[in-house]
Coordinates of C-alpha atoms and ligand atoms in Angstrom, one line a residue:
M189 CA 100.6 162.3 158.7
I190 CA 99.5 165.0 161.1
D191 CA 97.0 167.4 159.5
P192 CA 97.4 170.7 161.3
T193 CA 93.9 171.8 160.3
H194 CA 92.3 168.7 161.9
P195 CA 91.5 169.2 165.6
S196 CA 93.1 166.5 167.9
L197 CA 90.8 163.9 169.4
E198 CA 91.3 165.6 172.8
E199 CA 90.1 168.8 171.3
R200 CA 87.1 167.2 169.6
I201 CA 86.2 165.5 173.0
R202 CA 86.4 168.9 174.7
Q203 CA 84.1 170.4 172.1
M204 CA 81.6 167.5 172.5
I205 CA 81.5 168.0 176.2
T206 CA 81.1 171.7 175.9
A207 CA 78.2 171.2 173.4
T208 CA 76.3 168.4 175.1
G209 CA 77.6 167.9 178.6
P210 CA 79.8 165.3 180.3
M211 CA 80.2 162.0 178.6
S212 CA 80.0 158.4 179.9
L213 CA 83.2 156.4 180.2
A214 CA 81.8 154.1 177.6
D215 CA 81.5 156.9 175.0
Y216 CA 85.0 158.2 176.0
M217 CA 86.5 154.7 175.6
S218 CA 84.8 154.1 172.2
L219 CA 86.2 157.4 170.9
C220 CA 89.7 156.8 172.3
L221 CA 90.0 153.3 171.0
A222 CA 87.9 153.1 167.9
D223 CA 87.5 156.6 166.4
P224 CA 88.0 156.0 162.7
Q225 CA 90.6 158.8 162.4
D226 CA 92.4 159.0 165.7
G227 CA 91.4 155.9 167.7
Y228 CA 94.1 153.9 169.5
Y229 CA 93.4 150.7 167.7
T230 CA 92.4 152.3 164.4
A231 CA 95.4 154.6 164.1
Q232 CA 98.3 153.3 166.2
R233 CA 100.6 150.2 166.5
P234 CA 99.9 149.1 170.0
I235 CA 101.2 145.6 170.6
G236 CA 104.7 144.1 171.1
A237 CA 108.0 145.1 172.7
K238 CA 107.9 148.5 171.0
G239 CA 104.2 149.1 171.6
D240 CA 102.4 149.7 174.8
F241 CA 101.7 146.2 176.0
I242 CA 102.7 142.6 175.4
T243 CA 100.2 139.7 175.3
A244 CA 100.3 136.0 175.9
P245 CA 100.8 134.9 172.3
E246 CA 103.6 137.5 171.9
I247 CA 105.3 135.9 174.9
S248 CA 105.5 132.4 173.5
Q249 CA 104.2 130.1 170.8
L250 CA 103.3 127.7 173.6
F251 CA 100.1 129.7 174.2
G252 CA 98.7 129.5 170.7
E253 CA 99.8 125.9 170.2
L254 CA 97.9 124.7 173.2
I255 CA 94.8 126.6 172.1
G256 CA 95.2 125.1 168.6
I257 CA 95.2 121.7 170.2
W258 CA 92.0 122.6 172.0
M259 CA 90.3 123.9 168.9
R260 CA 91.3 121.0 166.7
T261 CA 90.1 118.5 169.4
V262 CA 86.8 120.2 169.8
W263 CA 86.3 120.3 166.1
Q264 CA 87.1 116.6 165.8
M265 CA 84.8 115.7 168.7
S266 CA 82.0 117.8 167.2
G267 CA 81.9 115.5 164.2
R268 CA 84.3 117.5 162.0
P269 CA 81.8 120.0 160.6
M270 CA 82.8 121.3 157.2
P271 CA 83.9 123.9 156.5
F272 CA 86.0 124.3 159.7
H273 CA 85.3 128.0 160.4
L274 CA 88.1 129.1 162.8
V275 CA 87.4 132.6 164.1
E276 CA 89.5 135.0 166.1
L277 CA 88.2 138.2 167.7
G278 CA 90.7 141.0 168.0
P279 CA 93.7 139.0 166.5
G280 CA 96.3 141.8 167.1
R281 CA 99.4 140.9 165.0
G282 CA 98.0 137.5 164.0
T283 CA 100.5 135.6 166.2
L284 CA 97.9 133.5 168.1
M285 CA 96.2 132.5 164.8
N286 CA 99.5 131.6 163.3
D287 CA 100.5 129.4 166.2
M288 CA 97.1 127.8 166.3
L289 CA 97.1 127.1 162.6
R290 CA 100.4 125.2 162.6
V291 CA 98.8 122.8 165.1
V292 CA 95.4 122.6 163.6
C293 CA 96.9 121.8 160.2
Q294 CA 98.6 118.7 161.5
D295 CA 95.3 117.1 160.9
P296 CA 95.1 117.1 157.0
E297 CA 91.3 116.9 157.0
A298 CA 91.2 120.0 159.3
A299 CA 93.7 121.8 157.1
A300 CA 91.6 121.1 154.0
A301 CA 88.4 122.2 155.6
L302 CA 89.7 125.4 157.2
H303 CA 88.2 128.8 156.6
I304 CA 89.9 131.5 158.7
H305 CA 88.0 134.5 160.0
L306 CA 89.5 137.5 161.6
V307 CA 87.3 140.1 163.3
D308 CA 89.1 143.4 163.9
I309 CA 88.5 147.1 163.6
S310 CA 92.1 148.0 163.1
P311 CA 93.3 148.6 159.5
T312 CA 96.9 148.7 160.6
L313 CA 96.7 145.4 162.5
R314 CA 94.8 143.8 159.6
A315 CA 97.8 144.5 157.4
E316 CA 100.1 142.8 160.0
Q317 CA 97.7 139.9 160.2
E318 CA 97.8 139.4 156.5
A319 CA 101.6 139.4 156.6
T320 CA 101.8 137.0 159.5
L321 CA 99.4 134.5 158.0
A322 CA 100.7 134.8 154.4
G323 CA 102.1 131.2 154.6
F324 CA 98.6 129.7 155.0
Q325 CA 96.8 129.3 151.7
Q326 CA 93.3 128.7 153.2
T327 CA 90.6 131.2 152.6
K328 CA 90.8 134.2 155.0
S329 CA 88.0 136.6 155.6
W330 CA 88.2 139.8 157.6
H331 CA 85.2 141.2 159.4
E332 CA 84.6 144.5 161.3
T333 CA 81.9 143.0 163.4
L334 CA 80.6 139.5 164.2
D335 CA 77.4 140.0 162.2
S336 CA 78.9 139.0 159.0
L337 CA 80.2 135.6 160.3
P338 CA 78.6 132.6 158.5
S339 CA 75.5 130.9 159.9
A340 CA 77.4 127.7 160.6
P341 CA 79.3 126.0 163.4
L342 CA 82.1 128.5 164.5
F343 CA 85.2 127.7 166.5
M344 CA 86.1 131.0 168.1
V345 CA 89.0 132.4 170.2
G346 CA 89.7 135.8 171.7
N347 CA 92.7 136.9 173.8
E348 CA 92.5 140.3 175.4
F349 CA 89.5 141.2 173.3
F350 CA 86.8 141.9 175.9
D351 CA 89.1 144.1 178.0
C352 CA 89.0 146.9 175.4
L353 CA 85.3 147.0 175.0
P354 CA 83.6 150.1 176.5
I355 CA 82.4 150.1 180.1
H356 CA 80.1 152.3 182.2
Q357 CA 80.9 153.0 185.8
W358 CA 78.5 153.8 188.5
V359 CA 79.4 155.4 191.8
L360 CA 77.4 155.1 195.1
S361 CA 77.0 158.4 196.7
E362 CA 74.6 158.9 199.7
G363 CA 72.8 155.8 199.0
R364 CA 72.2 156.4 195.3
W365 CA 73.9 155.3 192.2
H366 CA 75.3 158.0 189.8
E367 CA 77.0 157.4 186.5
R368 CA 80.7 158.3 186.6
V369 CA 81.3 160.7 183.8
I370 CA 84.0 162.7 182.1
G371 CA 83.7 166.5 182.0
L372 CA 85.9 169.6 182.0
D373 CA 87.5 171.4 185.0
E374 CA 87.7 175.2 185.3
R375 CA 90.8 175.2 183.2
G376 CA 89.2 173.1 180.4
A377 CA 91.0 169.9 181.2
L378 CA 89.3 166.5 181.1
T379 CA 88.3 165.4 184.6
F380 CA 86.1 162.7 186.2
G381 CA 82.8 163.7 187.8
I382 CA 79.5 162.2 188.8
G383 CA 76.3 162.5 186.8
P384 CA 72.9 163.2 188.1
V385 CA 71.2 160.8 190.5
R386 CA 69.6 157.8 188.8
A387 CA 66.3 156.9 190.2
L388 CA 67.1 153.2 189.7
A389 CA 70.0 151.0 190.5
P390 CA 72.4 150.6 187.6
P391 CA 70.8 148.6 184.8
Q392 CA 71.5 144.9 184.9
Q393 CA 72.9 145.2 188.4
D394 CA 71.8 141.7 189.2
R395 CA 73.6 140.3 186.3
A396 CA 76.7 142.3 186.8
F397 CA 77.1 142.0 190.5
G398 CA 74.0 141.2 192.5
T399 CA 74.4 137.8 194.1
A400 CA 73.1 137.1 197.6
N401 CA 76.6 136.9 198.9
T402 CA 77.8 140.3 197.6
P403 CA 78.3 142.5 200.6
P404 CA 76.3 145.8 200.5
P405 CA 78.4 148.5 198.8
A406 CA 80.0 151.3 200.8
Q407 CA 79.8 155.0 200.0
G408 CA 82.0 155.7 197.0
A409 CA 81.8 152.1 195.7
I410 CA 82.2 151.8 192.0
L411 CA 80.3 149.3 189.9
E412 CA 81.4 148.5 186.3
H413 CA 79.2 147.3 183.6
S414 CA 79.9 146.6 180.0
P415 CA 76.7 146.3 177.9
A416 CA 78.9 146.1 174.8
S417 CA 80.7 143.0 176.1
E418 CA 77.5 141.4 177.2
A419 CA 75.8 142.1 173.8
I420 CA 78.8 140.4 172.0
M421 CA 78.7 137.5 174.4
A422 CA 74.9 137.1 173.9
F423 CA 75.5 137.1 170.2
I424 CA 78.2 134.4 170.5
A425 CA 76.1 132.2 172.8
G426 CA 73.0 132.5 170.6
H427 CA 75.1 131.7 167.5
L428 CA 76.7 128.6 169.0
G429 CA 73.4 127.5 170.5
D430 CA 71.7 127.7 167.1
H431 CA 74.5 126.5 164.8
G432 CA 77.1 124.7 167.1
G433 CA 80.8 125.2 167.6
A434 CA 82.8 126.4 170.6
A435 CA 84.5 129.5 171.9
L436 CA 87.4 130.2 174.2
F437 CA 88.3 133.6 175.8
F438 CA 91.2 134.7 177.8
D439 CA 91.5 138.1 179.6
Y440 CA 92.5 139.7 182.8
G441 CA 89.5 140.0 185.1
H442 CA 87.5 138.6 187.9
A443 CA 85.6 135.4 188.1
A444 CA 83.4 136.6 191.0
P445 CA 81.4 139.8 191.1
G446 CA 82.8 142.8 193.0
Y447 CA 83.1 146.5 193.3
G448 CA 86.1 148.6 192.3
D449 CA 87.6 150.9 189.6
T450 CA 89.6 148.9 187.1
F451 CA 89.5 151.5 184.3
Q452 CA 93.2 152.0 183.3
A453 CA 95.5 153.2 180.6
M454 CA 98.7 151.6 179.4
S455 CA 101.5 153.5 177.7
H456 CA 104.9 152.1 176.9
H457 CA 104.3 149.1 179.3
A458 CA 103.4 151.3 182.3
H459 CA 100.2 152.5 183.8
A460 CA 99.2 156.0 182.8
D461 CA 96.4 158.5 183.4
P462 CA 93.4 157.4 181.3
L463 CA 92.4 161.0 180.7
R464 CA 95.7 162.0 179.2
A465 CA 96.5 161.8 175.5
P466 CA 93.1 160.4 174.3
G467 CA 93.6 158.0 171.4
R468 CA 97.3 157.6 172.0
Q469 CA 97.3 155.1 174.8
D470 CA 95.5 151.8 175.5
L471 CA 92.4 152.0 177.7
T472 CA 91.1 148.8 179.3
A473 CA 89.0 147.5 182.2
H474 CA 89.1 144.2 183.9
V475 CA 86.6 141.7 182.4
N476 CA 83.7 140.7 184.5
F477 CA 83.8 137.0 183.7
D478 CA 80.9 136.3 186.0
A479 CA 78.6 138.7 184.0
L480 CA 79.8 137.2 180.7
R481 CA 79.2 133.7 181.9
R482 CA 75.7 134.5 183.1
T483 CA 74.9 136.3 179.9
A484 CA 76.0 133.2 177.9
L485 CA 74.0 130.9 180.1
A486 CA 70.8 133.1 179.8
E487 CA 71.1 133.1 176.1
L488 CA 71.7 129.4 175.6
G489 CA 68.5 128.2 177.2
G490 CA 66.2 126.4 174.7
R491 CA 68.6 126.4 171.7
A492 CA 69.2 123.5 169.4
N493 CA 72.7 122.6 170.5
S494 CA 73.7 121.5 173.9
I495 CA 76.5 124.0 174.8
T496 CA 77.8 124.3 178.3
V497 CA 79.6 127.2 179.9
P498 CA 82.0 125.6 182.5
A499 CA 83.0 127.5 185.6
I500 CA 85.7 130.1 185.0
I501 CA 89.2 128.9 185.6
T502 CA 92.5 130.7 185.6
Q503 CA 94.7 130.9 182.5
G504 CA 97.4 129.1 184.5
N505 CA 95.1 126.1 185.2
F506 CA 93.9 126.0 181.7
L507 CA 97.4 125.9 180.2
L508 CA 98.7 123.4 182.7
A509 CA 95.7 121.1 182.1
M510 CA 96.4 121.3 178.3
G511 CA 100.0 120.2 178.8
L512 CA 102.0 123.4 179.1
L513 CA 104.9 121.7 180.9
Q514 CA 105.1 118.7 178.7
R515 CA 105.0 120.9 175.5
A516 CA 107.7 123.2 176.9
G517 CA 109.8 120.1 177.8
Q518 CA 109.3 118.8 174.2
L519 CA 110.4 122.1 172.6
G520 CA 113.4 122.4 174.8
A521 CA 114.7 118.8 174.6
G522 CA 118.2 118.7 173.3
K523 CA 118.3 122.5 172.8
S524 CA 120.7 125.1 174.2
P525 CA 120.5 126.2 177.8
E526 CA 119.5 129.7 176.6
L527 CA 116.5 128.3 174.8
Q528 CA 115.6 126.2 177.7
D529 CA 115.8 129.2 180.0
Q530 CA 113.6 131.1 177.6
L531 CA 111.0 128.4 177.7
Q532 CA 111.0 128.2 181.4
D533 CA 110.6 132.0 181.6
A534 CA 107.7 131.8 179.2
V535 CA 106.0 129.1 181.2
E536 CA 106.4 131.3 184.3
R537 CA 105.0 134.4 182.6
L538 CA 102.0 132.6 181.0
A539 CA 101.0 130.4 184.0
G540 CA 102.9 131.6 187.1
P541 CA 100.6 133.0 189.8
D542 CA 102.7 136.2 190.1
H543 CA 102.4 136.8 186.3
M544 CA 99.4 136.1 184.0
G545 CA 98.6 132.7 185.6
E546 CA 96.0 133.9 188.1
L547 CA 94.9 137.3 187.1
F548 CA 94.0 136.0 183.6
K549 CA 90.9 133.9 183.4
C550 CA 89.5 131.5 180.8
L551 CA 85.9 131.3 179.8
A552 CA 84.7 128.6 177.4
L553 CA 81.5 127.8 175.6
M554 CA 81.7 124.2 174.4
P555 CA 79.6 121.2 173.5
A556 CA 78.4 119.4 176.6
G557 CA 80.4 116.4 177.8
L558 CA 83.8 117.0 176.2
P559 CA 86.7 115.7 178.2
L560 CA 88.7 118.9 177.8
P561 CA 89.5 121.8 180.2
P562 CA 87.8 123.8 181.6
L563 CA 85.6 120.8 182.3
A564 CA 82.0 121.6 183.0
T565 CA 80.9 121.6 186.6
A566 CA 77.4 120.5 187.7
Ligands
LIG1533 N1 94.6 139.1 170.6 C1 95.7 139.9 170.4 C2 95.5 141.4 170.4 C3 94.9 142.0 171.7 S1 94.6 143.7 171.6 C4 96.9 139.5 171.3 O1 96.6 138.7 172.2 O2 98.0 139.9 171.0 C5 93.0 143.9 171.1 C6 92.6 143.6 169.7 O3 91.2 143.8 169.5 C7 93.3 144.4 168.6 O4 93.5 143.6 167.5 C8 92.2 145.5 168.3 O5 92.3 146.0 167.0 C9 91.0 144.6 168.4 N2 89.7 145.4 168.8 C10 89.6 146.3 169.7 N3 88.3 146.7 169.7 C11 87.6 145.9 168.9 C12 86.2 145.9 168.5 N4 85.3 146.7 169.0 N5 85.9 145.0 167.5 C13 86.8 144.2 167.0 N6 88.1 144.2 167.3 C14 88.5 145.1 168.2

């Protein structure tokens, strides 16, 4: 229900900027996505054919099933810790969890030990998750943040979770880094600008981008940094290092550091202006997998459990190594040509280089020495 007396999110953002000056992209993203009243995830229905974007689990059950096999195998190879805490971060409509559970529950011991955890800020999506997962009788717990997860081995998955966490952007202008901010133009409309000069390089530049091989940035270069994502990754790595378990994340992003502006809005399956319609379109940025991997490695040192963070691989390579083609062949055997075409189309969309196969990457934290993709490299 639209309350005419309640100012729109855009109006509230303008008032904040008028009162306290331009805001960081991170603050803008947090308000647009997670504002309790008007945030995109808290107040809208974003995912699916009728929403603004479609995700891998919504394309085909193949995605969730292969991840389910990975989770079940890692749990089995970790000595079957009980309870089997299966955790999803940002579960959307619950489709991935549903597909995983079917496969995980093929092992009766796993089915009996399961405790399902869903971490999500969206009340509307939570209702969808409850409906999707109603057929599974196991205990389900919903969490708004990771802090309330149990101090026990956790088997975690997240698809398109990190891309919606807030980022900061820094712009190089005349040899100095400035934070990129959002202010108001003469007509009062939201506009990008640059903040005052920072005496120092952007915080954590080394971790975010600074390897010896990175070419020096040019005038106007943009550096992105997501302290929120790194804080969550540090928490996950610390937790797995202390208590055991494994984690698997998929998202679009880059495996090597680089410069560039990846802040974008999606509305009705098309790119849109991120400063338009705050709270009514999805805002994302490409995930800096290199920074997440380094964060995890830094956090894991000296912990009780030997967890490795294999080199980043593409989603296509992960799914193919997990048997995507064989599973698609199995599902299609003896079925109608239409169904076989659908499966072939799904394989192409999930793993084809022109679709999700290469742009999407896979990051894992897993017990050392497991013969599962993405195998650890020295
Ligand atoms: N994994 C799902 C949905 C991806 S959309 C799929 O692949 O279809 C992102 C999901 O993350 C949504 O469920 C959204 O509500 C949730 N989300 C966004 N920001 C979050 C945050 N800060 N903490 C927890 N969940 C968040």
